[in-house]
Short mmCIF file of C-alpha atoms in Angstrom, two decimals:
data_model
loop_
_atom_site.label_atom_id
_atom_site.label_comp_id
_atom_site.label_asym_id
_atom_site.label_seq_id
_atom_site.Cartn_x
_atom_site.Cartn_y
_atom_site.Cartn_z
CA MET A 124 -18.66 2.85 18.29
CA THR A 125 -19.43 -0.84 18.53
CA ASP A 126 -18.70 -3.18 21.61
CA SER A 127 -16.19 -5.36 20.05
CA ALA A 128 -12.36 -5.91 19.22
CA ILE A 129 -12.69 -3.17 16.61
CA ARG A 130 -14.26 0.25 17.46
CA HIS A 131 -15.32 2.55 14.49
CA LEU A 132 -16.45 6.05 13.69
CA GLU A 133 -19.14 6.49 10.92
CA PHE A 134 -20.44 9.23 8.94
CA GLY A 135 -23.32 8.99 6.49
CA ASP A 136 -25.94 6.54 5.44
CA GLY A 137 -26.33 4.08 2.51
CA THR A 138 -23.93 1.64 1.12
CA PRO A 139 -21.13 0.76 3.49
CA LEU A 140 -17.38 1.71 2.63
CA VAL A 141 -14.99 0.14 5.18
CA MET A 142 -11.92 2.24 5.78
CA ILE A 143 -8.85 0.68 7.18
CA HIS A 144 -5.94 2.57 8.29
CA GLY A 145 -2.22 1.62 8.68
CA TYR A 146 0.29 0.48 11.23
CA THR A 147 0.65 2.43 14.37
CA VAL A 148 -1.94 5.19 13.52
CA ASP A 149 -5.68 5.06 13.67
CA HIS A 150 -8.75 6.18 11.72
CA ARG A 151 -7.69 9.94 11.96
CA VAL A 152 -4.99 9.16 9.20
CA LEU A 153 -7.90 8.71 6.67
CA LEU A 154 -10.10 11.71 7.53
CA PRO A 155 -8.47 13.97 4.97
CA VAL A 156 -10.60 11.85 2.37
CA GLU A 157 -13.97 12.92 3.71
CA PRO A 158 -14.38 15.93 1.27
CA ALA A 159 -14.61 13.56 -1.47
CA PHE A 160 -18.08 12.54 -0.11
CA ALA A 161 -19.52 15.96 0.10
CA ASP A 162 -21.29 15.85 -3.26
CA ARG A 163 -21.79 11.98 -3.08
CA PRO A 164 -24.46 11.28 -0.64
CA GLY A 165 -25.21 7.49 -0.12
CA TRP A 166 -22.21 6.29 1.46
CA ARG A 167 -21.82 5.05 4.85
CA ARG A 168 -18.25 5.54 5.86
CA LEU A 169 -16.95 3.24 8.52
CA TYR A 170 -13.68 4.32 9.79
CA LEU A 171 -12.11 1.39 11.81
CA ASP A 172 -9.64 1.44 14.54
CA LEU A 173 -7.87 -1.85 14.33
CA PRO A 174 -7.18 -3.91 17.54
CA GLY A 175 -4.41 -2.18 19.33
CA HIS A 176 -4.80 0.98 17.53
CA GLY A 177 -6.70 4.27 18.51
CA THR A 178 -9.70 3.32 20.70
CA SER A 179 -9.60 -0.28 20.00
CA PRO A 180 -8.20 -2.73 22.70
CA ARG A 181 -5.61 -5.08 21.65
CA LEU A 182 -6.43 -8.68 20.81
CA PRO A 183 -6.40 -11.13 23.62
CA GLY A 184 -3.74 -13.20 21.81
CA THR A 185 -0.55 -12.54 19.75
CA THR A 186 -0.96 -9.83 17.31
CA SER A 187 -0.12 -10.52 13.77
CA ALA A 188 -1.36 -9.79 10.25
CA ALA A 189 -3.32 -12.87 10.05
CA ALA A 190 -5.06 -12.18 13.37
CA LEU A 191 -5.95 -8.61 12.58
CA ALA A 192 -7.34 -9.88 9.07
CA ASP A 193 -9.47 -12.42 10.93
CA ALA A 194 -10.70 -9.63 13.26
CA VAL A 195 -11.65 -7.48 10.43
CA PHE A 196 -13.42 -10.43 8.64
CA ASP A 197 -15.45 -11.01 11.96
CA TRP A 198 -16.24 -7.29 12.29
CA ILE A 199 -17.54 -7.23 8.75
CA HIS A 200 -19.78 -10.30 9.17
CA THR A 201 -21.12 -8.95 12.43
CA GLU A 202 -21.67 -5.50 11.09
CA LEU A 203 -22.56 -5.69 7.60
CA GLY A 204 -23.87 -9.33 7.13
CA GLU A 205 -24.43 -10.00 3.42
CA GLN A 206 -24.57 -6.29 2.35
CA PRO A 207 -22.55 -5.27 -0.74
CA PHE A 208 -19.83 -2.79 0.44
CA ALA A 209 -16.66 -1.21 -0.78
CA VAL A 210 -13.15 -1.15 1.17
CA LEU A 211 -10.51 1.48 1.24
CA GLY A 212 -7.14 0.73 2.89
CA GLN A 213 -4.02 2.59 3.40
CA SER A 214 -0.42 1.05 4.00
CA PHE A 215 -0.78 -1.94 6.18
CA GLY A 216 -4.61 -1.42 5.81
CA GLY A 217 -4.12 -1.82 2.24
CA GLN A 218 -2.91 -5.36 2.78
CA LEU A 219 -6.08 -5.98 4.89
CA ALA A 220 -8.33 -4.46 2.28
CA ARG A 221 -6.87 -6.94 -0.28
CA ALA A 222 -7.54 -9.79 2.09
CA VAL A 223 -10.93 -8.46 2.56
CA THR A 224 -11.65 -8.43 -1.27
CA ALA A 225 -10.22 -11.99 -1.58
CA ARG A 226 -12.39 -13.12 1.42
CA PHE A 227 -15.73 -11.60 0.57
CA GLY A 228 -15.55 -11.72 -3.39
CA ALA A 229 -18.50 -10.39 -5.20
CA GLN A 230 -19.88 -8.86 -2.04
CA VAL A 231 -17.26 -6.31 -2.46
CA LEU A 232 -18.10 -3.63 -4.89
CA GLY A 233 -14.45 -2.29 -5.35
CA SER A 234 -11.43 -1.30 -3.30
CA ALA A 235 -9.21 1.66 -3.02
CA LEU A 236 -5.70 0.93 -2.16
CA LEU A 237 -3.54 3.90 -0.87
CA VAL A 238 0.24 2.98 -0.86
CA PRO A 239 -0.56 -0.77 0.24
CA VAL A 240 1.81 -3.00 1.86
CA VAL A 241 2.79 -5.77 -0.81
CA HIS A 242 6.32 -6.82 0.17
CA TRP A 243 8.35 -6.03 3.44
CA GLY A 244 11.69 -5.98 5.09
CA PRO A 245 14.59 -6.46 2.38
CA ASP A 246 12.27 -7.70 -0.30
CA ARG A 247 10.66 -4.10 -0.59
CA ALA A 248 11.89 -2.08 -3.73
CA LEU A 249 12.34 1.31 -2.18
CA PRO A 250 13.00 4.47 -4.03
CA GLY A 251 16.56 5.94 -3.60
CA VAL A 252 15.18 9.50 -3.01
CA THR A 253 12.45 9.75 -0.34
CA VAL A 254 12.70 13.72 0.31
CA ALA A 255 11.31 16.16 -1.91
CA GLU A 256 11.63 19.19 0.26
CA ARG A 257 13.30 19.77 3.62
CA ASP A 258 13.25 22.50 6.25
CA ASP A 259 16.19 21.93 8.42
CA GLU A 260 15.45 24.54 10.92
CA LEU A 261 11.96 23.04 11.35
CA LEU A 262 13.60 19.44 11.86
CA ASP A 263 16.01 20.83 14.28
CA ARG A 264 13.24 21.90 16.64
CA LEU A 265 11.44 18.63 16.75
CA PRO A 266 11.57 16.13 19.33
CA PRO A 267 13.79 13.14 18.01
CA ALA A 268 11.03 10.65 17.93
CA ASP A 269 8.48 12.95 16.08
CA ARG A 270 11.30 14.14 13.59
CA GLU A 271 12.02 10.44 12.73
CA LEU A 272 8.43 9.57 12.23
CA PHE A 273 7.64 12.76 10.30
CA GLY A 274 10.68 12.04 8.21
CA LEU A 275 9.51 8.66 7.21
CA VAL A 276 5.90 9.14 6.42
CA MET A 277 6.12 12.69 4.66
CA ALA A 278 8.10 13.73 1.67
CA ARG A 279 8.09 17.42 2.08
CA HIS A 280 9.38 18.17 5.49
CA THR A 281 7.72 21.69 5.77
CA THR A 282 5.66 23.62 8.35
CA ARG A 283 2.58 23.05 6.31
CA ASN A 284 3.20 19.30 6.28
CA TRP A 285 4.08 19.24 10.05
CA LYS A 286 0.77 20.81 10.93
CA LEU A 287 -0.86 18.08 8.92
CA PHE A 288 1.23 15.47 10.49
CA GLU A 289 0.16 16.81 14.14
CA GLN A 290 -3.35 16.70 13.18
CA TYR A 291 -3.88 13.36 11.25
CA VAL A 292 -0.80 11.08 12.21
CA ARG A 293 0.65 11.75 15.38
CA PRO A 294 -2.43 11.39 17.44
CA GLY A 295 -2.96 7.93 16.36
CA TRP A 296 0.78 7.09 16.84
CA ARG A 297 0.63 8.25 20.43
CA ALA A 298 -2.66 6.11 21.06
CA HIS A 299 -1.23 2.62 19.64
CA ASP A 300 -0.32 -0.11 21.95
CA PRO A 301 3.57 -0.61 21.76
CA ALA A 302 3.52 -4.23 22.77
CA ALA A 303 0.92 -5.14 20.14
CA ALA A 304 2.70 -3.32 17.54
CA ALA A 305 6.14 -5.07 18.37
CA GLU A 306 4.14 -8.20 17.84
CA LEU A 307 2.83 -7.09 14.65
CA GLU A 308 6.06 -5.99 13.11
CA ALA A 309 7.63 -9.29 13.95
CA ASP A 310 4.55 -11.05 11.75
CA PHE A 311 3.78 -8.12 9.44
CA LEU A 312 2.82 -10.00 6.12
CA LEU A 313 -0.08 -12.30 5.67
CA PRO A 314 0.95 -15.98 5.10
CA HIS A 315 0.23 -15.47 1.36
CA TRP A 316 -0.83 -12.92 -1.10
CA PRO A 317 -4.56 -12.77 -0.76
CA GLU A 318 -4.88 -12.59 -4.46
CA HIS A 319 -3.34 -15.97 -5.09
CA ARG A 320 -6.08 -18.02 -3.44
CA ALA A 321 -8.94 -15.92 -4.95
CA PRO A 322 -10.05 -15.53 -8.64
CA ALA A 323 -9.63 -12.14 -10.24
CA HIS A 324 -11.96 -9.59 -8.85
CA HIS A 325 -13.79 -7.64 -11.42
CA GLY A 326 -15.19 -4.73 -9.46
CA ARG A 327 -13.78 -1.41 -9.93
CA HIS A 328 -10.33 -0.89 -8.00
CA LEU A 329 -7.90 1.91 -7.36
CA LEU A 330 -4.32 1.97 -6.62
CA VAL A 331 -2.43 5.02 -5.31
CA THR A 332 1.40 4.84 -4.95
CA THR A 333 4.06 7.53 -4.53
CA ARG A 334 7.46 7.91 -5.86
CA GLN A 335 8.99 9.10 -2.61
CA ASP A 336 7.27 6.43 -0.39
CA ALA A 337 10.06 5.40 2.16
CA LEU A 338 8.02 2.67 3.67
CA VAL A 339 6.49 0.55 0.87
CA GLY A 340 7.76 1.90 -2.19
CA TRP A 341 5.81 2.00 -5.37
CA ARG A 342 7.15 -0.57 -7.85
CA ASP A 343 6.05 -3.72 -6.01
CA GLN A 344 2.53 -2.44 -5.85
CA LEU A 345 2.23 -2.43 -9.67
CA ALA A 346 2.08 -6.28 -9.56
CA LEU A 347 -1.34 -6.07 -8.18
CA LEU A 348 -2.52 -4.75 -11.66
CA ASP A 349 -2.25 -8.50 -12.95
CA HIS A 350 -4.70 -9.58 -10.35
CA TYR A 351 -7.40 -6.70 -10.69
CA PRO A 352 -8.58 -6.27 -14.29
CA ARG A 353 -10.32 -3.06 -13.59
CA MET A 354 -7.72 -1.34 -11.51
CA ALA A 355 -6.75 2.07 -12.19
CA ALA A 356 -3.29 3.05 -10.95
CA THR A 357 -1.65 6.32 -10.25
CA VAL A 358 1.98 6.94 -9.18
CA LEU A 359 2.12 10.48 -7.43
CA ASP A 360 5.41 12.44 -7.63
CA GLY A 361 6.88 14.65 -4.61
CA VAL A 362 4.59 12.74 -2.11
CA GLY A 363 5.51 10.33 0.72
CA HIS A 364 3.78 7.59 2.52
CA ASN A 365 0.51 9.51 3.44
CA PRO A 366 -0.74 10.95 0.12
CA GLN A 367 -4.22 11.35 1.49
CA VAL A 368 -2.75 13.91 3.97
CA GLU A 369 0.05 15.25 2.05
CA CYS A 370 -1.68 16.17 -1.18
CA ALA A 371 -5.31 15.65 -0.07
CA GLU A 372 -7.13 17.35 -2.80
CA THR A 373 -5.49 15.01 -5.48
CA VAL A 374 -6.33 11.93 -3.67
CA GLN A 375 -9.92 13.26 -3.02
CA GLY A 376 -10.30 13.66 -6.70
CA LEU A 377 -9.04 10.13 -7.32
CA ILE A 378 -11.16 8.43 -4.72
CA GLY A 379 -14.27 10.64 -6.01
CA ALA A 380 -13.51 9.27 -9.60
CA TRP A 381 -13.33 5.77 -8.14
CA LEU A 382 -16.52 6.11 -6.19
CA ASP A 383 -18.28 7.26 -9.40
CA GLU A 384 -17.37 4.21 -11.41
CA LEU A 385 -18.79 1.73 -8.33
CA PRO A 386 -22.55 0.60 -8.50
CA ARG A 387 -24.70 3.66 -7.35
CA PRO A 388 -25.23 3.52 -3.56
CA ALA A 389 -28.53 3.98 -2.05
CA ARG A 390 -29.24 7.70 -1.99
CA GLN A 391 -29.90 9.27 1.48
#
């Protein structure tokens, strides 16, 4: 961990890969992607806890999307300097990953965007059906707050997925700063699309969306293809807002293929 507004957990050595989680969770929500690196040495995975999330203290001022983006920019400048790196972001972290790519340009080898935030509020294009499987007996046993969050972020409300939710999602939810989260919810989008103030990025990029995503949808994200000429896009079916948790092996495969297209990292 570093002594800064952003604390992180890291694995491996070599080319940095900055991992940015979503809103009101922490780095643990991205840990299911780790098996993708088992046969790919040479990647230094840096799992951030954004300010006000996980082990990181909240920012001293008001929390907003722009303030968190600035905190991530500062962390990258301090931690990585001018090293080339890749970035992976999920949900709100996907919005920040887009901002990182725009800000650091050619220093970024490429990005992987898992269900990234593009629009918010009533401007979102959300799917009509967001539940692929439902175990009512299970849901009836859950505390109301857990049942609500579980129902929002997973498309299959099964015992298997509940156990995954308990392991990877709920711990971060319980650790976040509610006051900072409320401030962020009120100022959730960056002032402009990061891509609109940067040239097209020609690194390798990956976009993963899901048809049952109840929070960000999947149609809005396809507009990103216009800004990333070398972006591969996948729309998964029967999966909700945490595809890296709910269908981990599939997402691991997609991330592995993306990593294999990036410039070869330094070997351990």
